[in-house]
PDB file of C-alpha atoms in Angstrom:
ATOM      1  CA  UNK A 848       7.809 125.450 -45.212  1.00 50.00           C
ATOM      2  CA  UNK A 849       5.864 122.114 -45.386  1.00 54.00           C
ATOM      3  CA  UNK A 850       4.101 121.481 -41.992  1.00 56.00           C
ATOM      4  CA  UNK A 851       3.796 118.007 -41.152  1.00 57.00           C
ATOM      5  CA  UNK A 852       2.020 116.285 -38.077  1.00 56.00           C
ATOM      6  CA  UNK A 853       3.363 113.708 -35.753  1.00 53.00           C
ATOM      7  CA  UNK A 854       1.735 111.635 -33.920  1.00 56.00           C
ATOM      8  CA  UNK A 855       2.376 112.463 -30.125  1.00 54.00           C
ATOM      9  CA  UNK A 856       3.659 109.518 -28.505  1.00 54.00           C
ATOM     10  CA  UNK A 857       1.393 110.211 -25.363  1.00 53.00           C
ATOM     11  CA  UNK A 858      -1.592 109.884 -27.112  1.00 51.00           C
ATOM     12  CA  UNK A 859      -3.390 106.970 -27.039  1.00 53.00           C
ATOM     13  CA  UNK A 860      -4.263 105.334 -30.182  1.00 53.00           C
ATOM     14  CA  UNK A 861      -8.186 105.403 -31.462  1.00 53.00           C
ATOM     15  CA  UNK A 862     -10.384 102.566 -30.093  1.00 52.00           C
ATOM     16  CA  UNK A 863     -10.840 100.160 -32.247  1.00 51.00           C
ATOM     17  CA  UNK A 864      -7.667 100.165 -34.047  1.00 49.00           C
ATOM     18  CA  UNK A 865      -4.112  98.671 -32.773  1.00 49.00           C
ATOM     19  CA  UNK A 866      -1.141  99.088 -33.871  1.00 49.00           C
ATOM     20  CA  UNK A 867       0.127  98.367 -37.370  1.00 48.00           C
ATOM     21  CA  UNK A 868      -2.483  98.961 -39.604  1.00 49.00           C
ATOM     22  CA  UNK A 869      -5.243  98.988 -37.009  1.00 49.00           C
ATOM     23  CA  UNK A 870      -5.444  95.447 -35.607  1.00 50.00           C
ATOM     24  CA  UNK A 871      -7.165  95.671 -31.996  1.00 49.00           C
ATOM     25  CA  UNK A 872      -4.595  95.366 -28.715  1.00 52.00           C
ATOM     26  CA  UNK A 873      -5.372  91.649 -28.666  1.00 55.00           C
ATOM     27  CA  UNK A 874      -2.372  89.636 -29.910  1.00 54.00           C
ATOM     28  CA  UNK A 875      -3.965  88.140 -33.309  1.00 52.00           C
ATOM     29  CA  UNK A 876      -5.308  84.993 -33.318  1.00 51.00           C
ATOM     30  CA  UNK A 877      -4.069  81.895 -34.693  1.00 51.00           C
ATOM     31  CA  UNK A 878      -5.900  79.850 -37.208  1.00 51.00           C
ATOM     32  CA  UNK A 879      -7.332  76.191 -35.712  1.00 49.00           C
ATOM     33  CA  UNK A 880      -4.434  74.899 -36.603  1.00 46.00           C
ATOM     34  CA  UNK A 881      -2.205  77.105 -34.889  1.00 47.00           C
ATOM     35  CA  UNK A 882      -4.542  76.790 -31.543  1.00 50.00           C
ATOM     36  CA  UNK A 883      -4.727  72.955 -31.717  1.00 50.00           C
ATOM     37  CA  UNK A 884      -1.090  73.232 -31.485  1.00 49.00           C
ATOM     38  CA  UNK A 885       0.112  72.583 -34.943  1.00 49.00           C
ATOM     39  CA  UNK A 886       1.549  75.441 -36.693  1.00 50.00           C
ATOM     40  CA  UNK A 887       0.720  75.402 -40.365  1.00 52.00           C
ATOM     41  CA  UNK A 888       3.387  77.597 -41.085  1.00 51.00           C
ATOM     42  CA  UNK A 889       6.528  75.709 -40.032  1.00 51.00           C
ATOM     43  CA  UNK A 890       7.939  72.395 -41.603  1.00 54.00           C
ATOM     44  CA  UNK A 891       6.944  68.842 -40.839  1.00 55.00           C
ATOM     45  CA  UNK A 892       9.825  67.782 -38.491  1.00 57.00           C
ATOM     46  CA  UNK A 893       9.805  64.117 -37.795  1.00 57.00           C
ATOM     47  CA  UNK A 894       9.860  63.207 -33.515  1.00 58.00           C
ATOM     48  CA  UNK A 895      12.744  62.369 -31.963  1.00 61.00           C
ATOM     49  CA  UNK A 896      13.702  58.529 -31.595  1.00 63.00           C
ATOM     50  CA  UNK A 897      14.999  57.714 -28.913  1.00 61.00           C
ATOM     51  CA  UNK A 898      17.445  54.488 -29.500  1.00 60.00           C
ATOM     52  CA  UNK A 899      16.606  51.850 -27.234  1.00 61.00           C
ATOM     53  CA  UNK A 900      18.481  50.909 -24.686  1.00 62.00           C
ATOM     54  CA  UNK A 901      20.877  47.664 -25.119  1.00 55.00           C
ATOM     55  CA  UNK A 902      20.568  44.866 -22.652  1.00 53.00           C
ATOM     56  CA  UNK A 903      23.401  43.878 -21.506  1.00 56.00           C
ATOM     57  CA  UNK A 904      23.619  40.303 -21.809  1.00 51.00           C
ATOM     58  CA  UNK A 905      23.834  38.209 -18.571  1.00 57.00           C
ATOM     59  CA  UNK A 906      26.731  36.167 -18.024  1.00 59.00           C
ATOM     60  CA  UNK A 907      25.501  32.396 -17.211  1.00 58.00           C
ATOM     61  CA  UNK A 908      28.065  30.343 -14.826  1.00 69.00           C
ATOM     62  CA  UNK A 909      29.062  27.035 -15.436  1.00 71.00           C
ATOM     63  CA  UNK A 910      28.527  26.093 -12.417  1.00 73.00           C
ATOM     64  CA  UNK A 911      25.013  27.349 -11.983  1.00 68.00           C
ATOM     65  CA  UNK A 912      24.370  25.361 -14.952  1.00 68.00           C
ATOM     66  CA  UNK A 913      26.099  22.394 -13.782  1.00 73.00           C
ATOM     67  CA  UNK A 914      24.359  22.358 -10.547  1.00 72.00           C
ATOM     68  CA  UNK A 915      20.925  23.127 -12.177  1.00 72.00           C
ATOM     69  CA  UNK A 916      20.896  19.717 -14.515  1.00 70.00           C
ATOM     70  CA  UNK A 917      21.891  18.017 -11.329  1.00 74.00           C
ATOM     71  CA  UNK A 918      19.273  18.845  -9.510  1.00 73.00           C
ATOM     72  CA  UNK A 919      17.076  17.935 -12.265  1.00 76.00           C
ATOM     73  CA  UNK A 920      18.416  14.662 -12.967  1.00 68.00           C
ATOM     74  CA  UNK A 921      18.167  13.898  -9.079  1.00 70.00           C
ATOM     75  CA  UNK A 922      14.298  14.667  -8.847  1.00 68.00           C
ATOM     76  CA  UNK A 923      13.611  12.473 -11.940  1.00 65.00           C
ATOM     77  CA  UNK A 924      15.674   9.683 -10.775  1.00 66.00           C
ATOM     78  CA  UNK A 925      14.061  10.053  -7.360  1.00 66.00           C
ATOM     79  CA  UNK A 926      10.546   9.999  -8.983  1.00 62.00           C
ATOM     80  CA  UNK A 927      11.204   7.185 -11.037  1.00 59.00           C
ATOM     81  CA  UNK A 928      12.728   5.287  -7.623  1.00 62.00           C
ATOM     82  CA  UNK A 929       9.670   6.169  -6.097  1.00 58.00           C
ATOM     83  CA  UNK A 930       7.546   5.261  -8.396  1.00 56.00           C
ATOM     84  CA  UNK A 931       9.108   2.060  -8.533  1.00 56.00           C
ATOM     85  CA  UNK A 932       8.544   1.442  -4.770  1.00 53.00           C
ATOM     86  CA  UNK A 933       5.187   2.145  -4.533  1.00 52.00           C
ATOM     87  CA  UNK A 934       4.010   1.961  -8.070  1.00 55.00           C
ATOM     88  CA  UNK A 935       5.006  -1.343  -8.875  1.00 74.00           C
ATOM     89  CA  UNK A 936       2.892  -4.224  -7.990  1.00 82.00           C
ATOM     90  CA  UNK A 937       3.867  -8.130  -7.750  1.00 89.00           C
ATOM     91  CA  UNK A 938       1.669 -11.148  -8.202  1.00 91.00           C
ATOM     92  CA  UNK A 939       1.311 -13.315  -4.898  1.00 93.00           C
ATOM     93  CA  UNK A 940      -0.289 -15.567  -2.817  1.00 94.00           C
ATOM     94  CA  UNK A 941      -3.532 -15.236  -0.831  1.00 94.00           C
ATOM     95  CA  UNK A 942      -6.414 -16.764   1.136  1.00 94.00           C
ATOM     96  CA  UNK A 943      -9.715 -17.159  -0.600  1.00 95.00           C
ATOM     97  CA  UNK A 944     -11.351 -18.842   2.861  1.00 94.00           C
ATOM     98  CA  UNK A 945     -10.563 -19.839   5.843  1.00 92.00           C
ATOM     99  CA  UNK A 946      -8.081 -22.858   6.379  1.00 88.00           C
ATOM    100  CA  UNK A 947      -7.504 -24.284   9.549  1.00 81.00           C
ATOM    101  CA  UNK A 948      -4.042 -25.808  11.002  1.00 77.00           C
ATOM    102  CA  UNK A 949      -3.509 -28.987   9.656  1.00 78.00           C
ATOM    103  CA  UNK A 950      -5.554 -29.470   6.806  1.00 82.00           C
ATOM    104  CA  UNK A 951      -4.282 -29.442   3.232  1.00 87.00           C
ATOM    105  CA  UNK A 952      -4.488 -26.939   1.101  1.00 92.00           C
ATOM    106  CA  UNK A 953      -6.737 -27.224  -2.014  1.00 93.00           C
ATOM    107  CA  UNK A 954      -5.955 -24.959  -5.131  1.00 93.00           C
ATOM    108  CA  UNK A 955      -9.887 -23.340  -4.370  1.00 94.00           C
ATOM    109  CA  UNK A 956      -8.074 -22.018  -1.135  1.00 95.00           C
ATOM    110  CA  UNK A 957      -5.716 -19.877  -2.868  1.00 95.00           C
ATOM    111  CA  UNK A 958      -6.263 -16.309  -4.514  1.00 94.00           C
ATOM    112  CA  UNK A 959      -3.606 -14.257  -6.775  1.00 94.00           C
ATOM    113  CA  UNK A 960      -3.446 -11.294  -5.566  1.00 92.00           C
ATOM    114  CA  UNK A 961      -1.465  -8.133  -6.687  1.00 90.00           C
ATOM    115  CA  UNK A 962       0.392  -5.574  -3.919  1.00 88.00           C
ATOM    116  CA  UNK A 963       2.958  -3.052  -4.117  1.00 84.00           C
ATOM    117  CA  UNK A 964       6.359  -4.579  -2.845  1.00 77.00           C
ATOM    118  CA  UNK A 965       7.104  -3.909   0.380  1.00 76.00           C
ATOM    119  CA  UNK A 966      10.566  -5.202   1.695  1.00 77.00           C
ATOM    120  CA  UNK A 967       8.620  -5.861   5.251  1.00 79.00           C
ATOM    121  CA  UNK A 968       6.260  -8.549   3.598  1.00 79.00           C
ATOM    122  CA  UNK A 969       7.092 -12.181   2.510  1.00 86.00           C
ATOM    123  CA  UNK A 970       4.064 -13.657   1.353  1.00 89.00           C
ATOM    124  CA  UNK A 971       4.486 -16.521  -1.651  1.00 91.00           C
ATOM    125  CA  UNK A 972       5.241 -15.625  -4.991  1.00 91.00           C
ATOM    126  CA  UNK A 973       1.610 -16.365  -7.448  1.00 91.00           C
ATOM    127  CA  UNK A 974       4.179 -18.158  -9.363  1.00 92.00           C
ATOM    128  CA  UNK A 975       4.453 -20.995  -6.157  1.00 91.00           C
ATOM    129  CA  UNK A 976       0.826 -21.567  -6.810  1.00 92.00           C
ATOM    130  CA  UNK A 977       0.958 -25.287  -7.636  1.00 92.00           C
ATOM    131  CA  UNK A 978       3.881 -25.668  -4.758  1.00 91.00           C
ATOM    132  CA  UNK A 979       1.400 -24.179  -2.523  1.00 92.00           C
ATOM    133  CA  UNK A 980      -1.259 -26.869  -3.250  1.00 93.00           C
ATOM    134  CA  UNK A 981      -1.233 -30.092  -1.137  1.00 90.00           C
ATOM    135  CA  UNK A 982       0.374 -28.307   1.481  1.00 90.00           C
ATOM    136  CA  UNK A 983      -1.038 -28.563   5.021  1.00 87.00           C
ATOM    137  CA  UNK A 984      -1.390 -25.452   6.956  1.00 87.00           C
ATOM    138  CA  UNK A 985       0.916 -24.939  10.070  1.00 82.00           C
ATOM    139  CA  UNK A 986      -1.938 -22.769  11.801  1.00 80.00           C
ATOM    140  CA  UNK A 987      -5.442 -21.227  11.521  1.00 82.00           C
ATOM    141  CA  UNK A 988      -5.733 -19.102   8.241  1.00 90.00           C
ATOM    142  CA  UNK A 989      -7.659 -16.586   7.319  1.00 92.00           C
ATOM    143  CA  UNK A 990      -9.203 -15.459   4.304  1.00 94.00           C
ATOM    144  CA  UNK A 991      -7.648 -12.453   3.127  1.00 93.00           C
ATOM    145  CA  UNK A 992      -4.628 -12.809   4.518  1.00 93.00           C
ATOM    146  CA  UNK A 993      -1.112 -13.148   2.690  1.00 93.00           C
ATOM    147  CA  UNK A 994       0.137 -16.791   2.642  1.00 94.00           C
ATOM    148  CA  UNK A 995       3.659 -16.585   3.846  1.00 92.00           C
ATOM    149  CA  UNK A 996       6.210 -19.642   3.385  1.00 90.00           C
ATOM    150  CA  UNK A 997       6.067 -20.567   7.642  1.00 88.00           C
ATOM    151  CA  UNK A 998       2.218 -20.499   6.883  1.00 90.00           C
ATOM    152  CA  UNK A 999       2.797 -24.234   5.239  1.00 90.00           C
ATOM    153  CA  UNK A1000       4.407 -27.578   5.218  1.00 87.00           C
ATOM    154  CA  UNK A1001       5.122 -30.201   3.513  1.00 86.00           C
ATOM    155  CA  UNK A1002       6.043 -32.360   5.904  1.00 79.00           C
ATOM    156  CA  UNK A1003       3.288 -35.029   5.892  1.00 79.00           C
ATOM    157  CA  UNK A1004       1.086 -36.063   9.062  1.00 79.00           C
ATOM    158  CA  UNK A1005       1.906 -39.402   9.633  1.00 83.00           C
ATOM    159  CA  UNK A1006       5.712 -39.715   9.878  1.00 84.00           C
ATOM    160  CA  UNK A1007       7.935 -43.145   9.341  1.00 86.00           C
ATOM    161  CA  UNK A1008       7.175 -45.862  11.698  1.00 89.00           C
ATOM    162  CA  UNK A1009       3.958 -44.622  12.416  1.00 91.00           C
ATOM    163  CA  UNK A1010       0.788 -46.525  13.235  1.00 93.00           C
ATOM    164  CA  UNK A1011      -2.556 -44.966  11.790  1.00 93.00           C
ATOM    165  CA  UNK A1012      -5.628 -46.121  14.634  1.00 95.00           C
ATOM    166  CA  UNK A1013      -9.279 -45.770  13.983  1.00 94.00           C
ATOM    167  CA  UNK A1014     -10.960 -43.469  17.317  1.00 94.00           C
ATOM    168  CA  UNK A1015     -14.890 -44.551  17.206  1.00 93.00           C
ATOM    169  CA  UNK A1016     -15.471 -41.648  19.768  1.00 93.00           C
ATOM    170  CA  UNK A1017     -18.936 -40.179  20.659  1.00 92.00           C
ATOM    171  CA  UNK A1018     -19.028 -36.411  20.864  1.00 89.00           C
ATOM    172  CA  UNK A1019     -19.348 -36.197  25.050  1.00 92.00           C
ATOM    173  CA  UNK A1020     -15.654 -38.178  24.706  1.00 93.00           C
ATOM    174  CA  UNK A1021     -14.315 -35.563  22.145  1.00 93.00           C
ATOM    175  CA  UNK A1022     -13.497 -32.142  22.601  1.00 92.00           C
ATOM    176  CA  UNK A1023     -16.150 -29.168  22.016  1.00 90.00           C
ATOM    177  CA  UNK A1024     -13.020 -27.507  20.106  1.00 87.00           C
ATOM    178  CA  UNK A1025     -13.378 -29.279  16.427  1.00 83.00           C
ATOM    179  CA  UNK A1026      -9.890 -31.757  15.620  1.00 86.00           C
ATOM    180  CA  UNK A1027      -7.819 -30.752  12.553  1.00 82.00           C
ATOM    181  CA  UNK A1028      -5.334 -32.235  10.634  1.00 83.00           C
ATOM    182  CA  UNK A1029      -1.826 -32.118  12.788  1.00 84.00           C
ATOM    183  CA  UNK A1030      -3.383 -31.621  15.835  1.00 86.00           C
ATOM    184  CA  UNK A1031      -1.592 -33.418  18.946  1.00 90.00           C
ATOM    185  CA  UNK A1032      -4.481 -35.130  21.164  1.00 94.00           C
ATOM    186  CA  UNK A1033      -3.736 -36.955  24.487  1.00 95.00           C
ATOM    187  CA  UNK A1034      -6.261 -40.314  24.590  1.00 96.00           C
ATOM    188  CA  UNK A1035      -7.172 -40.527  28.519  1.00 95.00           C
ATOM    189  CA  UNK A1036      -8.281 -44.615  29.407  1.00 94.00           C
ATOM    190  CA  UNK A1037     -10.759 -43.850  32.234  1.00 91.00           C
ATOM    191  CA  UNK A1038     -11.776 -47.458  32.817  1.00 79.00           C
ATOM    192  CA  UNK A1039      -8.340 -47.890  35.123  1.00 64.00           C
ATOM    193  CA  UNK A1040      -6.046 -50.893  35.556  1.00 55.00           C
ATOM    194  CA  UNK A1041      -7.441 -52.340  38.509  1.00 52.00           C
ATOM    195  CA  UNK A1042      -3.886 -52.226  40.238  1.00 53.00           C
ATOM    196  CA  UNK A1043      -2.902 -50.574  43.271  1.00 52.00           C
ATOM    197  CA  UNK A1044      -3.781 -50.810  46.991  1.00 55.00           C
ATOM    198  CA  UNK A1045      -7.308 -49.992  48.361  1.00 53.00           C
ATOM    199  CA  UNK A1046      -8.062 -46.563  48.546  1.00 55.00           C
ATOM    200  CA  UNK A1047      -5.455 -45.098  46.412  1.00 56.00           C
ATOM    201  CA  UNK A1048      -6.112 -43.208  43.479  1.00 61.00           C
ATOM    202  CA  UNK A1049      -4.933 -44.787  40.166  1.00 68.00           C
ATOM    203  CA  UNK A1050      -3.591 -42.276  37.915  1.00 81.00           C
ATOM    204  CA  UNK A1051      -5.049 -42.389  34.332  1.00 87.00           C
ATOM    205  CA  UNK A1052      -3.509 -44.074  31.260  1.00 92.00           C
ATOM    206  CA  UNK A1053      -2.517 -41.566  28.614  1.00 93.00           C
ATOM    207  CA  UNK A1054      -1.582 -41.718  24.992  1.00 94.00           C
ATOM    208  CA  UNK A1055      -0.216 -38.891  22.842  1.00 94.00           C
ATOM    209  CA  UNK A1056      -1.545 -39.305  19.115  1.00 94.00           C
ATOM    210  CA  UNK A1057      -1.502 -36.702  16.011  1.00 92.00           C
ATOM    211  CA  UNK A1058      -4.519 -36.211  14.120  1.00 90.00           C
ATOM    212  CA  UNK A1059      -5.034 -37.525  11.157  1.00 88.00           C
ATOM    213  CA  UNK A1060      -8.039 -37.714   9.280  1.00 85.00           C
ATOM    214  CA  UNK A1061     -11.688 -36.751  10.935  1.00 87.00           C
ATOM    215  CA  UNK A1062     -14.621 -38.246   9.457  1.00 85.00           C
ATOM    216  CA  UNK A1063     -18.327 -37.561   9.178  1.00 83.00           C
ATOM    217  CA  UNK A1064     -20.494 -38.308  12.039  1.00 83.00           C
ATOM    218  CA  UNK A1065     -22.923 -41.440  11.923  1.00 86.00           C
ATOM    219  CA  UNK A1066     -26.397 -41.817  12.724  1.00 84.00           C
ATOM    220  CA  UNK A1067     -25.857 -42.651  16.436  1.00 82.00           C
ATOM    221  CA  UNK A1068     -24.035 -38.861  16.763  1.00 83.00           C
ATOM    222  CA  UNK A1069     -19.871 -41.504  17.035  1.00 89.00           C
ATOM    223  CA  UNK A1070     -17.774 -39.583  14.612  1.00 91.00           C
ATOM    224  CA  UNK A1071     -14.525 -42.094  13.382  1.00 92.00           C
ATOM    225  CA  UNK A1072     -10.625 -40.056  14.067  1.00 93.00           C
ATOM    226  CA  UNK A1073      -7.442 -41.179  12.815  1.00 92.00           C
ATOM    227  CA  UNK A1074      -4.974 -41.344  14.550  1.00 94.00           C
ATOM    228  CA  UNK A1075      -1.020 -41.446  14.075  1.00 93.00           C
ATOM    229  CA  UNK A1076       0.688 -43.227  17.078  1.00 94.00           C
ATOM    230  CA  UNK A1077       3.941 -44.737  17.497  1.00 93.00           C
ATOM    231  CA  UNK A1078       4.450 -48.548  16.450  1.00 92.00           C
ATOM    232  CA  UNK A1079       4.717 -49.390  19.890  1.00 93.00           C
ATOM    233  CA  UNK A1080       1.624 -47.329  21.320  1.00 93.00           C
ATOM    234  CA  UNK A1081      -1.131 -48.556  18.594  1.00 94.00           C
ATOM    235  CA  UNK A1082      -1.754 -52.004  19.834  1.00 95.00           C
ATOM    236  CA  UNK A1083      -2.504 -50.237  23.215  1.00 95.00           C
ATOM    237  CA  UNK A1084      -4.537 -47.692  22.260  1.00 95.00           C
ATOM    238  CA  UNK A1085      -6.363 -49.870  19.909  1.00 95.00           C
ATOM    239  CA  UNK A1086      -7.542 -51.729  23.270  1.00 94.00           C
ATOM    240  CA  UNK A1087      -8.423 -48.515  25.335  1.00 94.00           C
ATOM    241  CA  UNK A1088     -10.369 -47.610  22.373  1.00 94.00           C
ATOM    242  CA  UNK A1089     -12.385 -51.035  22.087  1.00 93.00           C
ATOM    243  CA  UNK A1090     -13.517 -50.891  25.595  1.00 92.00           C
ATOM    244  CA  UNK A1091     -14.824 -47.985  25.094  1.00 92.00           C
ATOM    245  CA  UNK A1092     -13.780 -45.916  28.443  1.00 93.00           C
ATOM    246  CA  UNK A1093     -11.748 -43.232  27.477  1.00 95.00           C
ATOM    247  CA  UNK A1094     -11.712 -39.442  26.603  1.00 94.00           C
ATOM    248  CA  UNK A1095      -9.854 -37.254  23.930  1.00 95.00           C
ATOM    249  CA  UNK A1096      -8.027 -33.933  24.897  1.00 94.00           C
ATOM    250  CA  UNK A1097      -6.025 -31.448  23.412  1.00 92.00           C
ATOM    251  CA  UNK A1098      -2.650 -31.780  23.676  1.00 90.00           C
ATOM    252  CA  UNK A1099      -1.201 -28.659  25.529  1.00 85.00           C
ATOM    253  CA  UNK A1100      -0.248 -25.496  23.089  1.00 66.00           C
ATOM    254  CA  UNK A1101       3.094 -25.991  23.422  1.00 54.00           C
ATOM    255  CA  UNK A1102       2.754 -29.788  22.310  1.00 51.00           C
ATOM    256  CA  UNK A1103       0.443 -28.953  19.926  1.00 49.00           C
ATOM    257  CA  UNK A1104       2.953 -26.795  17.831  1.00 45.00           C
ATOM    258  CA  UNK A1105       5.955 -29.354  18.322  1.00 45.00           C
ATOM    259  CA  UNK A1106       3.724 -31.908  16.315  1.00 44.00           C
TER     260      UNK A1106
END
C-alpha cells in the first residue's frame, strides 16, 4: 500500500508562507490603483445623473398684474405732478430798488424774475412789464420783493376838477418824514383870522391837499410842493401860502390811504 501524508489540520502552517501557494496571512495588497480607490480590474461605469428637478412654473394672477401697472402708473403720474409743482418756474415781476408810495414806477425799477408757482402768490406776470411802467406805487416797496397787482395804480394823482398849487415851504414848516407822490398833507395857516372875542383861542385854518410833485431844494434850504386841492380850496390856500404862516402835516394813516 501507497502511504500518503496529510497535512493535520491543527498544525499551523510554516512562517513565512500563507495559504495558497505561500502568500503571507496578510490579505494581498492592491496595486496603486486599487488603493487610490480605482480598481483597474473592473469596467469604466459612467456616474449616475441625477435628472434635475423641474420647476414648477408659478401661476401669475391677473390681478396681481393689474394692480402692479397701477401702482406704477400712479407713482409716475405723481412724479411728473410733482415735478410740475415745484419744478416748473414762471417769469414775473420784481423790485430792483426801493420805491416809495406814490411815485411812478420807472421800467429801471422792475426786475424779471423766475419762481416756482405757488397757488399762494400773485405777483405780476414778466409779461405785464410795460403795464407795470408809469404806474404809481400804492405803498412803500421794497427791493426784492414780488410786485403784486394791489402794489400799483393807475389812477393818476391829480383827479378831475382839481387845482395843482405851488407850496414854497422851508424845511422847519415841512415834515422831517420826506413827501411822496399821493401822499394826503393837511396845510395848517398859523397866522389866524383875527376874529373872535378877547382871550379865546382861535382854532387853526386847515386844508387837506394830495401830493403831487416835490422839487429840489434851493439855495436858501425852501424846497417848492405841488399840491392837488379842490377848485374851491386853491384860491385859499394859495393866500395862506403867500403870507407865509403856515405848517405842513401828514394827513392821518387812515386819510392817507383813502387818497
Amino acid at each position: 500500500m501507497e502511504n500518503r501524508a496529510f497535512p493535520s489540520p491543527l498544525a499551523s502552517p510554516p512562517q513565512g508562507a500563507g495559504p495558497a501557494g505561500g502568500d503571507s496571512g496578510r490579505p494581498p495588497e492592491r496595486n496603486g490603483a486599487a488603493r487610490n480607490g480605482v480598481d483597474r480590474g473592473a469596467p469604466d461605469r459612467p456616474g449616475a445623473v441625477v435628472p434635475p428637478r423641474a420647476l414648477r412654473g408659478r401661476r401669475r394672477r391677473p390681478a396681481v398684474l393689474a394692480l402692479s401697472v397701477a401702482l406704477i402708473a400712479a407713482g409716475g403720474l405723481g412724479g411728473a405732478a410733482l415735478y410740475n409743482a415745484t419744478g416748473e418756474r414762471i417769469a414775473v415781476l420784481a423790485l430792483a430798488r426801493d420805491v416809495p408810495a406814490g411815485q411812478t414806477i420807472t421800467s429801471a425799477d422792475l426786475a424779471i424774475a423766475r419762481i416756482a408757482g405757488d397757488p399762494a402768490l400773485h405777483p405780476l406776470d414778466g409779461a405785464d412789464l410795460d403795464r407795470a411802467v408809469g404806474m404809481r406805487a400804492t405803498n412803500d416797496l421794497k427791493r426784492g420783493s414780488l410786485l403784486t397787482k394791489d402794489d400799483v395804480t393807475d389812477q393818476p394823482v391829480v383827479q378831475p376838477g382839481q387845482q395843482i398849487v405851488g407850496i414854497a415851504a422851508k424845511h422847519s414848516q415841512l415834515p422831517a418824514t420826506a413827501l411822496l407822490p399821493g401822499r394826503q398833507v393837511i396845510v395848517v395857516a398859523t397866522g389866524g383870522s383875527g376874529d373872535g372875542d378877547a382871550g379865546t383861542p382861535v382854532r387853526p385854518e386847515t386844508l387837506t391837499a394830495t401830493v403831487v410833485t416835490i422839487g429840489s431844494a434851493d439855495s436858501d434850504g425852501s424846497t417848492v410842493v405841488d399840491v392837488a386841492v379842490d377848485a374851491a380850496t386853491g384860491p385859499r390856500l394859495a393866500e395862506i401860502v403867500a403870507g407865509g404862516k403856515f405848517l405842513v402835516i401828514l394827513a392821518p394813516a387812515a386819510q392817507r390811504s383813502s387818497g
